[in-house]
Structure formats: C-alpha cells, structure tokens
Coordinates of C-alpha atoms in Angstrom, one line a residue:
X1 CA -45.9 36.7 15.6
X2 CA -47.6 33.4 15.6
X3 CA -49.2 34.2 12.3
X4 CA -45.8 35.0 10.7
X5 CA -44.3 31.8 12.1
X6 CA -47.1 29.7 10.6
X7 CA -46.8 31.4 7.3
X8 CA -43.0 30.7 7.3
X9 CA -43.6 27.1 8.1
X10 CA -46.2 26.7 5.4
X11 CA -43.8 28.2 2.9
X12 CA -41.0 25.8 4.0
X13 CA -43.3 22.8 3.6
X14 CA -44.5 24.0 0.2
X15 CA -40.8 24.2 -0.9
X16 CA -40.4 20.6 0.2
X17 CA -37.3 21.3 2.4
X18 CA -38.5 19.1 5.3
X19 CA -40.8 16.7 3.5
X20 CA -40.1 13.0 3.5
X21 CA -39.5 11.8 -0.1
X22 CA -39.3 8.2 0.8
X23 CA -42.0 5.7 1.8
X24 CA -43.3 5.6 5.3
X25 CA -40.8 4.1 7.7
X26 CA -37.8 5.9 6.1
X27 CA -35.4 7.1 8.8
X28 CA -32.5 8.3 6.8
X29 CA -29.4 6.4 8.0
X30 CA -29.1 5.0 4.4
X31 CA -27.2 8.3 3.8
X32 CA -24.4 7.4 6.3
X33 CA -22.1 6.1 3.5
X34 CA -22.4 9.5 1.9
X35 CA -21.3 11.2 5.1
X36 CA -18.3 8.8 5.3
X37 CA -17.5 9.6 1.7
X38 CA -17.5 13.3 2.2
X39 CA -15.4 13.0 5.4
X40 CA -12.9 10.8 3.6
X41 CA -12.6 13.1 0.6
X42 CA -12.1 16.1 2.9
X43 CA -9.4 14.3 4.9
X44 CA -7.6 12.8 1.9
X45 CA -5.9 9.4 1.6
X46 CA -2.4 8.2 2.4
X47 CA -0.5 5.4 0.7
X48 CA 3.1 4.3 0.8
X49 CA 4.6 2.2 -2.0
X50 CA 8.1 0.6 -1.9
X51 CA 9.9 -0.3 -5.1
X52 CA 12.8 -2.8 -4.8
X53 CA 14.9 -4.3 -7.5
X54 CA 18.3 -4.2 -9.2
X55 CA 19.5 -1.0 -10.9
X56 CA 18.5 -0.6 -14.5
X57 CA 15.2 -2.4 -14.4
X58 CA 13.1 0.8 -15.0
X59 CA 11.7 1.2 -11.5
X60 CA 11.7 5.0 -11.5
X61 CA 10.3 5.1 -15.1
X62 CA 7.4 2.8 -14.1
X63 CA 6.5 4.8 -11.0
X64 CA 6.5 8.0 -13.0
X65 CA 4.3 6.3 -15.6
X66 CA 1.9 5.0 -13.1
X67 CA 1.1 8.3 -11.4
X68 CA 1.9 10.7 -14.3
X69 CA 4.4 12.6 -12.3
X70 CA 8.1 13.1 -12.0
X71 CA 9.2 11.9 -8.6
X72 CA 12.9 12.0 -9.3
X73 CA 13.7 15.3 -11.1
X74 CA 17.3 15.6 -9.9
X75 CA 18.4 12.0 -9.7
X76 CA 22.1 11.3 -10.4
X77 CA 22.8 7.9 -11.9
X78 CA 26.1 6.5 -10.3
X79 CA 28.8 4.9 -12.4
X80 CA 29.8 1.3 -12.4
X81 CA 32.8 1.9 -10.1
X82 CA 30.5 3.7 -7.6
X83 CA 27.9 0.9 -7.6
X84 CA 30.5 -1.7 -6.5
X85 CA 31.2 0.1 -3.2
X86 CA 27.7 1.5 -2.8
X87 CA 25.4 0.4 0.0
X88 CA 21.7 0.2 0.0
X89 CA 20.0 3.5 0.6
X90 CA 16.4 4.5 1.4
X91 CA 15.0 7.4 -0.5
X92 CA 11.4 8.4 0.3
X93 CA 9.7 10.9 -2.0
X94 CA 6.2 12.2 -1.1
X95 CA 3.9 13.9 -3.6
X96 CA 0.4 15.3 -3.2
X97 CA -1.8 14.1 -6.1
X98 CA -5.3 15.5 -6.6
X99 CA -7.8 14.0 -9.1
X100 CA -11.5 15.2 -9.2
X101 CA -11.3 16.7 -5.8
X102 CA -9.8 13.5 -4.2
X103 CA -6.4 14.1 -2.6
X104 CA -3.8 11.3 -2.3
X105 CA -0.6 11.7 -0.3
X106 CA 1.6 9.2 -2.1
X107 CA 5.0 8.2 -0.7
X108 CA 7.3 6.2 -2.9
X109 CA 10.2 4.5 -1.1
X110 CA 13.0 3.7 -3.5
X111 CA 16.0 1.5 -2.6
X112 CA 19.0 2.5 -4.8
X113 CA 22.0 0.2 -4.4
X114 CA 20.0 -3.0 -3.9
X115 CA 21.7 -5.9 -5.6
X116 CA 24.5 -3.8 -7.1
X117 CA 27.4 -4.9 -4.9
X118 CA 29.5 -7.9 -5.6
X119 CA 28.5 -9.5 -2.3
X120 CA 24.7 -8.9 -1.9
X121 CA 24.3 -11.3 1.0
X122 CA 23.1 -8.7 3.5
X123 CA 22.0 -5.9 1.2
X124 CA 18.3 -6.0 2.3
X125 CA 18.9 -5.6 6.0
X126 CA 18.5 -1.8 5.6
X127 CA 15.2 -2.3 3.8
X128 CA 13.8 -4.6 6.6
X129 CA 15.0 -2.1 9.2
X130 CA 13.1 0.7 7.5
X131 CA 9.9 -1.3 7.4
X132 CA 10.2 -2.2 11.0
X133 CA 11.0 1.4 11.9
X134 CA 7.8 2.6 10.3
X135 CA 5.8 0.1 12.3
X136 CA 7.7 1.1 15.5
X137 CA 7.0 4.8 14.8
X138 CA 3.3 4.1 14.2
X139 CA 3.1 2.0 17.4
X140 CA 4.7 4.9 19.4
X141 CA 2.4 7.5 17.9
X142 CA -0.6 5.3 18.5
X143 CA 0.3 4.9 22.1
X144 CA 1.0 8.6 22.6
X145 CA -1.1 11.4 24.0
X146 CA -2.4 13.0 20.8
X147 CA -3.6 10.3 18.4
X148 CA -5.8 12.5 16.2
X149 CA -3.2 13.4 13.5
X150 CA -1.1 10.3 13.2
X151 CA 0.8 10.2 9.9
X152 CA 0.7 6.7 8.4
X153 CA 4.1 6.0 6.8
X154 CA 3.8 2.2 7.0
X155 CA 4.7 0.5 3.8
X156 CA 1.4 -0.8 2.3
X157 CA 2.8 -2.4 -0.8
X158 CA 6.1 -3.5 -2.2
X159 CA 6.7 -3.8 -6.0
X160 CA 9.5 -6.3 -6.3
X161 CA 11.1 -6.1 -9.8
X162 CA 12.4 -9.3 -11.3
X163 CA 14.9 -9.2 -14.2
X164 CA 13.5 -10.6 -17.5
X165 CA 16.9 -11.9 -18.5
X166 CA 17.1 -14.8 -16.1
X167 CA 15.3 -18.1 -16.1
X168 CA 13.2 -17.4 -13.1
X169 CA 14.1 -16.1 -9.6
X170 CA 17.6 -15.5 -8.5
X171 CA 18.8 -16.7 -5.0
X172 CA 18.7 -13.0 -3.9
X173 CA 15.1 -12.7 -5.1
X174 CA 14.1 -15.7 -3.0
X175 CA 16.0 -14.6 0.1
X176 CA 14.6 -11.1 0.0
X177 CA 10.9 -12.0 -0.6
X178 CA 11.1 -14.6 2.2
X179 CA 12.6 -12.0 4.5
X180 CA 9.8 -9.4 4.0
X181 CA 6.7 -11.4 3.0
X182 CA 5.4 -11.3 6.6
X183 CA 6.0 -7.6 6.9
X184 CA 4.6 -6.1 3.7
X185 CA 2.3 -7.0 0.7
X186 CA 4.7 -8.2 -2.0
X187 CA 3.7 -7.8 -5.6
X188 CA 6.1 -9.4 -8.1
X189 CA 6.7 -7.4 -11.3
X190 CA 8.6 -8.6 -14.4
X191 CA 10.5 -5.5 -15.6
X192 CA 11.2 -4.5 -19.2
X193 CA 8.7 -7.1 -20.6
X194 CA 9.4 -5.7 -24.1
X195 CA 12.6 -7.8 -24.2
X196 CA 10.5 -11.0 -24.2
X197 CA 8.3 -12.6 -26.7
X198 CA 4.7 -13.5 -25.7
X199 CA 5.7 -17.2 -25.4
X200 CA 8.8 -16.3 -23.3
X201 CA 6.7 -14.1 -21.1
X202 CA 4.2 -16.7 -20.3
X203 CA 6.9 -19.3 -19.7
X204 CA 8.7 -16.9 -17.3
X205 CA 5.5 -16.2 -15.4
X206 CA 4.8 -19.9 -14.8
X207 CA 8.4 -20.5 -13.8
X208 CA 8.3 -17.6 -11.2
X209 CA 5.0 -18.8 -9.8
X210 CA 6.3 -22.3 -9.4
X211 CA 9.4 -21.1 -7.6
X212 CA 7.3 -18.9 -5.3
X213 CA 5.2 -21.9 -4.4
X214 CA 8.3 -24.1 -4.0
X215 CA 9.9 -21.7 -1.5
X216 CA 6.6 -21.0 0.3
X217 CA 6.8 -17.2 -0.4
X218 CA 3.7 -15.3 0.5
X219 CA 2.8 -12.8 -2.2
X220 CA -0.2 -10.5 -2.1
X221 CA -3.3 -12.3 -3.3
X222 CA -6.2 -10.3 -4.6
X223 CA -9.4 -10.9 -2.6
X224 CA -12.2 -12.7 -4.4
X225 CA -15.0 -10.6 -5.7
X226 CA -18.2 -10.6 -3.6
X227 CA -21.2 -12.5 -4.9
X228 CA -23.2 -9.3 -5.2
X229 CA -20.6 -7.6 -7.4
X230 CA -21.4 -7.1 -11.1
X231 CA -20.1 -9.5 -13.7
X232 CA -17.7 -7.0 -15.1
X233 CA -15.9 -6.5 -11.8
X234 CA -15.7 -10.3 -11.2
X235 CA -14.2 -10.8 -14.7
X236 CA -11.7 -7.9 -14.0
X237 CA -10.7 -9.6 -10.7
X238 CA -10.2 -13.0 -12.5
X239 CA -8.1 -11.3 -15.2
X240 CA -5.9 -9.5 -12.6
X241 CA -5.3 -12.7 -10.6
X242 CA -4.3 -14.6 -13.8
X243 CA -1.8 -11.8 -14.7
X244 CA 0.4 -12.2 -11.6
X245 CA 3.3 -11.6 -11.8
X246 CA 2.7 -8.5 -13.9
X247 CA 5.0 -8.1 -16.9
X248 CA 5.3 -4.4 -17.5
X249 CA 6.8 -1.7 -19.7
X250 CA 7.3 1.9 -18.6
X251 CA 7.8 5.0 -20.6
X252 CA 7.2 8.8 -20.1
X253 CA 7.7 9.7 -23.8
X254 CA 4.8 10.6 -26.1
X255 CA 5.2 9.1 -29.5
X256 CA 2.8 8.9 -32.5
X257 CA 1.4 5.5 -33.4
X258 CA -1.5 4.9 -35.9
X259 CA -2.3 8.5 -36.1
X260 CA -2.5 9.2 -32.4
X261 CA -0.1 10.1 -29.6
X262 CA 0.5 7.4 -27.0
X263 CA 3.0 6.7 -24.3
X264 CA 5.4 4.0 -25.4
X265 CA 8.7 3.0 -26.7
X266 CA 9.8 3.3 -30.4
X267 CA 11.8 0.4 -31.9
X268 CA 12.9 -0.2 -35.5
X269 CA 10.3 -3.0 -35.8
X270 CA 7.4 -1.0 -34.3
X271 CA 6.0 0.7 -31.2
X272 CA 5.4 -0.8 -27.7
X273 CA 2.4 1.0 -26.2
X274 CA 2.6 1.3 -22.4
X275 CA -1.2 1.4 -21.9
X276 CA -2.1 -1.3 -24.5
X277 CA -3.1 -4.5 -22.6
X278 CA -2.1 -6.6 -25.6
X279 CA 1.5 -5.4 -25.3
X280 CA 2.1 -5.6 -21.5
X281 CA 0.4 -5.6 -18.1
X282 CA 0.9 -2.0 -17.2
X283 CA -2.8 -1.2 -17.2
X284 CA -3.5 -4.3 -15.1
X285 CA -0.9 -3.4 -12.6
X286 CA -2.3 0.1 -12.2
X287 CA -5.8 -1.1 -12.0
X288 CA -4.8 -3.6 -9.3
X289 CA -3.1 -0.9 -7.3
X290 CA -6.0 1.6 -7.6
X291 CA -8.9 -0.7 -7.1
X292 CA -7.3 -2.6 -4.2
X293 CA -5.5 0.2 -2.5
X294 CA -7.9 0.1 0.4
X295 CA -7.5 -3.7 0.7
X296 CA -3.7 -3.3 0.7
X297 CA -4.0 -0.8 3.6
X298 CA -6.4 -3.1 5.5
X299 CA -4.1 -6.1 5.2
X300 CA -1.2 -4.0 6.4
X301 CA -3.2 -2.8 9.4
X302 CA -5.0 -6.1 10.3
X303 CA -2.2 -8.6 9.4
X304 CA 1.3 -7.2 9.2
X305 CA 1.0 -4.4 11.7
X306 CA -0.8 -6.6 14.2
X307 CA 1.8 -9.3 13.9
X308 CA 4.5 -6.7 14.5
X309 CA 2.6 -5.2 17.4
X310 CA 2.0 -8.5 19.1
X311 CA 5.7 -9.6 18.7
X312 CA 6.8 -6.2 19.9
X313 CA 4.7 -6.5 23.0
X314 CA 5.9 -10.0 23.7
X315 CA 9.5 -9.0 23.2
X316 CA 9.3 -5.7 25.1
X317 CA 7.5 -6.8 28.3
X318 CA 6.3 -9.6 30.5
X319 CA 2.8 -10.7 31.7
X320 CA 1.8 -9.8 35.2
X321 CA -1.2 -10.7 37.3
X322 CA -2.9 -7.4 36.3
X323 CA -2.0 -7.1 32.7
X324 CA 0.9 -6.4 30.4
X325 CA 4.2 -4.8 31.5
X326 CA 5.8 -3.0 28.7
X327 CA 9.2 -1.3 28.2
X328 CA 9.4 2.4 29.2
X329 CA 10.0 3.4 25.6
X330 CA 6.3 3.0 24.8
X331 CA 4.4 4.4 27.7
X332 CA 0.8 5.4 26.7
X333 CA -1.2 7.9 28.6
X334 CA -3.0 6.6 31.7
X335 CA -6.7 6.3 31.0
X336 CA -8.0 4.3 33.9
X337 CA -6.4 3.0 37.1
X338 CA -6.5 -0.7 37.7
X339 CA -9.1 -2.3 40.0
X340 CA -7.5 -3.5 42.2
X341 CA -4.6 -1.1 41.5
X342 CA -1.2 -2.7 40.9
X343 CA 1.8 -1.8 42.9
X344 CA 3.5 1.5 41.9
X345 CA 4.9 2.6 39.5
X346 CA 2.4 0.9 37.2
X347 CA -0.4 2.5 35.2
X348 CA -3.0 0.8 33.0
X349 CA -4.9 1.4 29.8
X350 CA -7.9 -0.4 28.3
X351 CA -7.3 -1.7 24.8
X352 CA -9.8 -4.0 23.0
X353 CA -11.0 -5.3 26.4
X354 CA -7.5 -6.1 27.7
X355 CA -6.2 -4.6 30.9
X356 CA -2.7 -3.6 30.0
X357 CA -0.3 -2.5 32.7
X358 CA 2.7 -0.5 31.8
X359 CA 5.8 0.9 33.5
X360 CA 5.8 4.7 34.2

C-alpha cells in the first residue's frame, strides 16, 4: 500500500498539479480577486435606473436603445385630454440581461405623467416618496432576521431629461433636481439632440451647467481616474466629464447608411446615427453608465443611503444612556444583551462598534 501511495504521489508531482509555478515566497492570495470575480459572476448584479422627464422627450426609446431590449411592449400613449388630468405614476420594469455569462438584473423606473399637468407644482412628490420607500424597505430588510437574500431596489441613478426647445432649465427642472439631489445620483440628459445644431448644443450645455451651479444643484460627478490607470482610460474619463450634460438621440430602427446598417433616424437631409459619437453623446452616456455602474452603487450605499439611514434613526428614536432607542417598526434581531443590561423591554445589537438599544 505504501508503495502504491508513493507511486501515485510521484505521478501527481510529475503532472505538476501541486507544484509551485511562482518564485519562492509565493503564497497564492494574489488569486483572491479571481475568487471574488467568480462569486460575483455567479451571483449576478442588480441595478436600478430611474428616468424622469416630460412626455415626448424619447425616454422609453433611449432606454430601449441603451440596453437593446424592449421594456415597454404594451405601452399605451394617453391622449392630450387624459394628460391634463393625469397624475404622476411609478412604473417599474425589471428585465434579466445576460452578456458573456454575466447576469444583470436591471430595473427601470419610469415616471409617466411628470410635468404633463397644467399645475405641476407638486408633481414630483410621488417620485420622492418612491425613492424614500425603497430606502425604507432596504433598511427594514437589513435590520431583519434573514439578511442573506436582500433585494436591492434602491434607485442608483436618475436620468433627468431636459427639453432641447428651451433656453436652459425650466423652473420645474430646478425644483425637481434640488428636491432629489441628496437622495439619488442625478445625470442630466438633453433629449432629442438632433433638433439642435452643434453650436446650439454647446451653447445649451454651457447654459445648463451655469444654472446648475447657480442653484447649487448636486449632479453626479464622475470620479477622477487613478494615477496607475492607463492613459486611454484617463482620456476617456476626461471626455466623459466634458460631455456632461449628455446630448443624446435614441432610435430602435435599423437603417442603411454608407453601405452598412446602423441604428439611427432618417431625415430628408441625411441620417443621424445613434452610435456615432460625432452625431450625439449616446455612446458616451452608455459608456459612463456601464464603466461607472459600480461607483453609482457605492455612492448610493455610502452617501445617499447612509444619509437617509442616519436621518431615519434620528427621527425615529431618541438617545438613551445605553444606546439608541428606535421605533418599533424597525426592530432588528437581538444579537447580544447589553452590559449592563438596560431596563426591559429593551434589546441591543452591535453595529459598527455602536451599542444600539431598541424597543421590543
């Protein structure tokens, strides 16, 4: 038996299955990113995108163009009389997208009825309530008993569509962006950019940026490229930053231009190609969304959600000598009892080094 064992071990070593291919001192934890990559690919990714803007700006067409899918196959367009009395609605569509083995659970939240009424003074309260409700639901699930399979429906990014026909931002645009800029990452988008000349487009972009600064609106700013990144990525980041707000054109039609089929819009004077960076910023917008999707999620988690969470805890409870007293609606499971224990009926959990006391 010992002879057979030694022969098998010799065969294994000859095949190189357990030999160390690296230099002496190699341990192997350099492969940890590969383990994270495999686990992430197996689990899949979640992302929630909200689109807000007046009717007729091409929001649905742009979303379908971005992800090459039809999210609204049975949508009914209301008439003018119906729009007058229509209130803002929330329509969330979820689709599973798979590309090269990577799965993305994409949720697009549309807001039909926004800005359609004659009096649009309070038309965005429904949108704000939806964003807060997703934060509230995530906080409740995070504080619950089973936290392994929490579905993240928090809004990670909001495309706000600006009409190309005005001379900058409308009062409704300013009020809405100021109301949500502390709750979600706002990306301004100039819709139907093919109605503008190149000079008009650049002038409108500068005007919108000036008004955003004037009203202290916080839009999503792309992070600077790290010093160890290659020059191509640094140049891409600079180009994307210079393109904000993105002036885009959307189309799901395949037309023939210069001997090849492209997605675009056909006019008597020529063809506007959706994926031509010389015609519009569609590719730049898609590149920004894909390459910075992780950063959008991290900003949502570390900034917007944490701000909501801290405000919710302050509003829902009061500080005691042993920790934080929270309203009964958000009672997490008791992990450890206090030392010294508080008076009943309080229980405590430990979160980020903070002893937090809650009502039963």
